[in-house]
PDB file of C-alpha atoms in Angstrom:
ATOM      1  CA  MET A 598      67.036 137.106 143.526  1.00  0.00           C
ATOM      2  CA  SER A 599      69.854 136.865 140.925  1.00  0.00           C
ATOM      3  CA  GLU A 600      70.736 134.171 138.415  1.00  0.00           C
ATOM      4  CA  THR A 601      73.505 132.146 138.238  1.00  0.00           C
ATOM      5  CA  PRO A 602      75.904 133.021 135.298  1.00  0.00           C
ATOM      6  CA  ARG A 603      75.964 130.212 132.673  1.00  0.00           C
ATOM      7  CA  PRO A 604      79.178 128.754 132.362  1.00  0.00           C
ATOM      8  CA  ALA A 605      81.280 129.666 129.250  1.00  0.00           C
ATOM      9  CA  THR A 606      80.996 126.729 125.957  1.00  0.00           C
ATOM     10  CA  ALA A 607      84.013 126.543 124.091  1.00  0.00           C
ATOM     11  CA  GLY A 608      82.559 127.520 121.065  1.00  0.00           C
ATOM     12  CA  SER A 609      79.082 128.941 119.334  1.00  0.00           C
ATOM     13  CA  THR A 610      77.072 126.725 117.277  1.00  0.00           C
ATOM     14  CA  ALA A 611      77.893 128.085 114.152  1.00  0.00           C
ATOM     15  CA  ASP A 612      81.707 127.681 115.339  1.00  0.00           C
ATOM     16  CA  LEU A 613      81.283 124.063 115.555  1.00  0.00           C
ATOM     17  CA  VAL A 614      79.034 123.712 113.170  1.00  0.00           C
ATOM     18  CA  SER A 615      82.037 125.416 110.594  1.00  0.00           C
ATOM     19  CA  GLN A 616      84.855 123.359 112.210  1.00  0.00           C
ATOM     20  CA  ALA A 617      83.020 120.070 111.431  1.00  0.00           C
ATOM     21  CA  ALA A 618      82.043 120.980 107.907  1.00  0.00           C
ATOM     22  CA  ALA A 619      86.106 121.598 107.662  1.00  0.00           C
ATOM     23  CA  GLN A 620      86.844 118.168 109.077  1.00  0.00           C
ATOM     24  CA  ILE A 621      84.627 116.437 107.124  1.00  0.00           C
ATOM     25  CA  SER A 622      86.002 118.222 103.683  1.00  0.00           C
ATOM     26  CA  THR A 623      89.319 117.498 104.939  1.00  0.00           C
ATOM     27  CA  LEU A 624      88.195 113.562 105.745  1.00  0.00           C
ATOM     28  CA  VAL A 625      86.402 113.464 102.536  1.00  0.00           C
ATOM     29  CA  ARG A 626      89.821 115.105 100.424  1.00  0.00           C
ATOM     30  CA  ASP A 627      91.878 112.258 102.319  1.00  0.00           C
ATOM     31  CA  GLU A 628      89.297 109.225 101.628  1.00  0.00           C
ATOM     32  CA  LEU A 629      89.310 110.245  97.637  1.00  0.00           C
ATOM     33  CA  ALA A 630      93.504 110.551  97.761  1.00  0.00           C
ATOM     34  CA  LEU A 631      93.210 107.317  99.326  1.00  0.00           C
ATOM     35  CA  ALA A 632      91.090 105.708  96.816  1.00  0.00           C
ATOM     36  CA  LYS A 633      93.020 107.294  94.058  1.00  0.00           C
ATOM     37  CA  ALA A 634      95.951 105.654  95.151  1.00  0.00           C
ATOM     38  CA  GLU A 635      94.314 102.111  95.661  1.00  0.00           C
ATOM     39  CA  LEU A 636      92.926 102.399  91.993  1.00  0.00           C
ATOM     40  CA  ALA A 637      96.037 103.169  90.557  1.00  0.00           C
ATOM     41  CA  GLU A 638      97.775 100.247  92.552  1.00  0.00           C
ATOM     42  CA  LYS A 639      95.244  98.207  90.283  1.00  0.00           C
ATOM     43  CA  GLY A 640      95.766  99.734  87.735  1.00  0.00           C
ATOM     44  CA  LYS A 641      99.673  98.601  87.394  1.00  0.00           C
ATOM     45  CA  ARG A 642      98.365  94.882  88.431  1.00  0.00           C
ATOM     46  CA  ALA A 643      96.090  95.074  85.207  1.00  0.00           C
ATOM     47  CA  GLY A 644      98.889  96.181  83.239  1.00  0.00           C
ATOM     48  CA  VAL A 645     101.174  93.715  84.263  1.00  0.00           C
ATOM     49  CA  GLY A 646      98.508  90.455  83.747  1.00  0.00           C
ATOM     50  CA  GLY A 647      97.789  91.833  80.247  1.00  0.00           C
ATOM     51  CA  GLY A 648     101.522  91.891  79.219  1.00  0.00           C
ATOM     52  CA  LEU A 649     101.714  88.366  80.272  1.00  0.00           C
ATOM     53  CA  PHE A 650      98.707  87.932  78.424  1.00  0.00           C
ATOM     54  CA  GLY A 651     100.483  89.261  75.164  1.00  0.00           C
ATOM     55  CA  GLY A 652     103.088  87.377  75.995  1.00  0.00           C
ATOM     56  CA  ALA A 653     101.541  84.220  75.716  1.00  0.00           C
ATOM     57  CA  ALA A 654     100.141  85.152  72.750  1.00  0.00           C
ATOM     58  CA  VAL A 655     103.421  85.768  71.484  1.00  0.00           C
ATOM     59  CA  LEU A 656     104.832  82.457  72.415  1.00  0.00           C
ATOM     60  CA  ALA A 657     101.972  80.752  70.319  1.00  0.00           C
ATOM     61  CA  TRP A 658     102.703  82.431  67.581  1.00  0.00           C
ATOM     62  CA  PHE A 659     106.451  81.435  67.824  1.00  0.00           C
ATOM     63  CA  GLY A 660     105.232  78.147  67.981  1.00  0.00           C
ATOM     64  CA  ILE A 661     103.469  77.694  65.111  1.00  0.00           C
ATOM     65  CA  GLY A 662     106.484  79.487  63.488  1.00  0.00           C
ATOM     66  CA  LEU A 663     108.534  76.268  65.146  1.00  0.00           C
ATOM     67  CA  LEU A 664     106.259  74.159  63.814  1.00  0.00           C
ATOM     68  CA  LEU A 665     106.749  75.216  60.379  1.00  0.00           C
ATOM     69  CA  THR A 666     110.720  75.329  60.635  1.00  0.00           C
ATOM     70  CA  LEU A 667     110.706  72.097  62.502  1.00  0.00           C
ATOM     71  CA  ALA A 668     109.581  70.160  59.427  1.00  0.00           C
ATOM     72  CA  VAL A 669     112.629  70.995  57.639  1.00  0.00           C
ATOM     73  CA  VAL A 670     115.231  70.514  60.050  1.00  0.00           C
ATOM     74  CA  ALA A 671     113.689  67.581  61.616  1.00  0.00           C
ATOM     75  CA  LEU A 672     114.142  65.907  58.961  1.00  0.00           C
ATOM     76  CA  ASP A 673     118.226  65.323  60.221  1.00  0.00           C
ATOM     77  CA  LEU A 674     116.680  64.052  62.808  1.00  0.00           C
ATOM     78  CA  VAL A 675     117.225  60.226  64.307  1.00  0.00           C
ATOM     79  CA  TRP A 676     113.216  60.218  65.641  1.00  0.00           C
ATOM     80  CA  PRO A 677     110.195  60.298  63.470  1.00  0.00           C
ATOM     81  CA  LEU A 678     109.127  63.383  62.141  1.00  0.00           C
ATOM     82  CA  TRP A 679     105.746  63.849  63.695  1.00  0.00           C
ATOM     83  CA  LEU A 680     107.513  63.097  67.262  1.00  0.00           C
ATOM     84  CA  SER A 681     109.688  65.953  66.604  1.00  0.00           C
ATOM     85  CA  ILE A 682     107.430  68.296  65.858  1.00  0.00           C
ATOM     86  CA  LEU A 683     105.036  66.777  68.289  1.00  0.00           C
ATOM     87  CA  VAL A 684     107.816  67.234  71.283  1.00  0.00           C
ATOM     88  CA  VAL A 685     108.747  70.525  70.429  1.00  0.00           C
ATOM     89  CA  MET A 686     105.303  71.744  70.097  1.00  0.00           C
ATOM     90  CA  ILE A 687     104.413  70.679  73.459  1.00  0.00           C
ATOM     91  CA  VAL A 688     107.064  72.446  75.108  1.00  0.00           C
ATOM     92  CA  VAL A 689     106.320  75.738  73.358  1.00  0.00           C
ATOM     93  CA  PHE A 690     102.507  75.728  73.708  1.00  0.00           C
ATOM     94  CA  ALA A 691     103.381  74.426  77.672  1.00  0.00           C
ATOM     95  CA  ALA A 692     105.388  77.519  77.927  1.00  0.00           C
ATOM     96  CA  ALA A 693     102.453  79.676  76.417  1.00  0.00           C
ATOM     97  CA  GLY A 694     100.152  77.858  79.099  1.00  0.00           C
ATOM     98  CA  ILE A 695     101.824  79.150  81.903  1.00  0.00           C
ATOM     99  CA  ALA A 696     102.371  82.892  80.997  1.00  0.00           C
ATOM    100  CA  ALA A 697      98.474  82.651  79.763  1.00  0.00           C
ATOM    101  CA  MET A 698      97.808  81.451  83.723  1.00  0.00           C
ATOM    102  CA  LEU A 699     100.422  83.902  85.169  1.00  0.00           C
ATOM    103  CA  GLY A 700      98.659  86.767  83.151  1.00  0.00           C
ATOM    104  CA  LYS A 701      95.123  85.369  84.927  1.00  0.00           C
ATOM    105  CA  LYS A 702      96.044  85.538  88.063  1.00  0.00           C
ATOM    106  CA  GLN A 703      97.499  88.988  87.693  1.00  0.00           C
ATOM    107  CA  LEU A 704      94.200  90.464  86.389  1.00  0.00           C
ATOM    108  CA  SER A 705      92.530  88.984  89.014  1.00  0.00           C
ATOM    109  CA  LYS A 706      94.225  89.952  91.774  1.00  0.00           C
ATOM    110  CA  SER A 707      93.671  93.699  90.227  1.00  0.00           C
ATOM    111  CA  SER A 708      90.126  93.033  90.070  1.00  0.00           C
ATOM    112  CA  PRO A 709      87.451  94.328  91.323  1.00  0.00           C
ATOM    113  CA  LEU A 710      88.029  97.720  90.301  1.00  0.00           C
ATOM    114  CA  LEU A 711      86.871  99.497  93.265  1.00  0.00           C
ATOM    115  CA  PRO A 712      88.767 101.271  96.281  1.00  0.00           C
ATOM    116  CA  GLN A 713      87.965  98.874  98.945  1.00  0.00           C
ATOM    117  CA  ASP A 714      90.122 100.266 101.285  1.00  0.00           C
ATOM    118  CA  ALA A 715      88.944 103.683 101.076  1.00  0.00           C
ATOM    119  CA  MET A 716      85.414 102.512 101.135  1.00  0.00           C
ATOM    120  CA  ALA A 717      85.766 100.599 104.238  1.00  0.00           C
ATOM    121  CA  SER A 718      87.585 103.492 105.795  1.00  0.00           C
ATOM    122  CA  VAL A 719      84.187 105.674 104.972  1.00  0.00           C
ATOM    123  CA  GLU A 720      82.104 103.390 106.192  1.00  0.00           C
ATOM    124  CA  ALA A 721      84.021 102.929 109.340  1.00  0.00           C
ATOM    125  CA  ASP A 722      84.332 106.799 109.484  1.00  0.00           C
ATOM    126  CA  MET A 723      80.039 107.177 109.351  1.00  0.00           C
ATOM    127  CA  GLU A 724      80.031 104.815 111.686  1.00  0.00           C
ATOM    128  CA  THR A 725      81.859 107.308 114.302  1.00  0.00           C
ATOM    129  CA  VAL A 726      80.213 110.117 113.544  1.00  0.00           C
ATOM    130  CA  LYS A 727      77.017 108.124 113.891  1.00  0.00           C
ATOM    131  CA  ASN A 728      78.482 106.749 117.160  1.00  0.00           C
ATOM    132  CA  ALA A 729      79.657 110.885 118.158  1.00  0.00           C
ATOM    133  CA  ALA A 730      76.193 112.127 117.264  1.00  0.00           C
ATOM    134  CA  HIS A 731      74.360 109.394 119.457  1.00  0.00           C
ATOM    135  CA  ARG A 732      76.463 109.734 122.125  1.00  0.00           C
ATOM    136  CA  GLY A 733      75.970 113.634 121.728  1.00  0.00           C
ATOM    137  CA  ARG A 734      72.242 113.298 122.023  1.00  0.00           C
ATOM    138  CA  HIS A 735      72.266 111.860 124.827  1.00  0.00           C
ATOM    139  CA  ALA A 736      75.502 113.246 126.687  1.00  0.00           C
TER     140      ALA A 736
END
């Protein structure tokens, strides 16, 4: 009695393991590139937010300078001195408050400093590999 020949497989186990290793290596490099790009974007947002906070500090400093200058200039105004100083002070500090709120908003967009898109992609890749391995055992 002769045995029936075995059908040819797509490749040996060693070849399949080698291909899987190469694909995983490529996948890891791609995920790292995605994480790097995501962190760079968040870093830019943090820089803008920090700049707006710095602008708020400068406006507040000018507010103090205006208060001192106004004490001299406002002597010739129709309003009482205290009212003139109060109005200018409120306007300057309101502008500083708006800049601070915008800066805080930009900083909050940059956090958390985790590459969330890349992490989600890695989790999806891991789930795909688990499902493929599970299907392979029961095929």
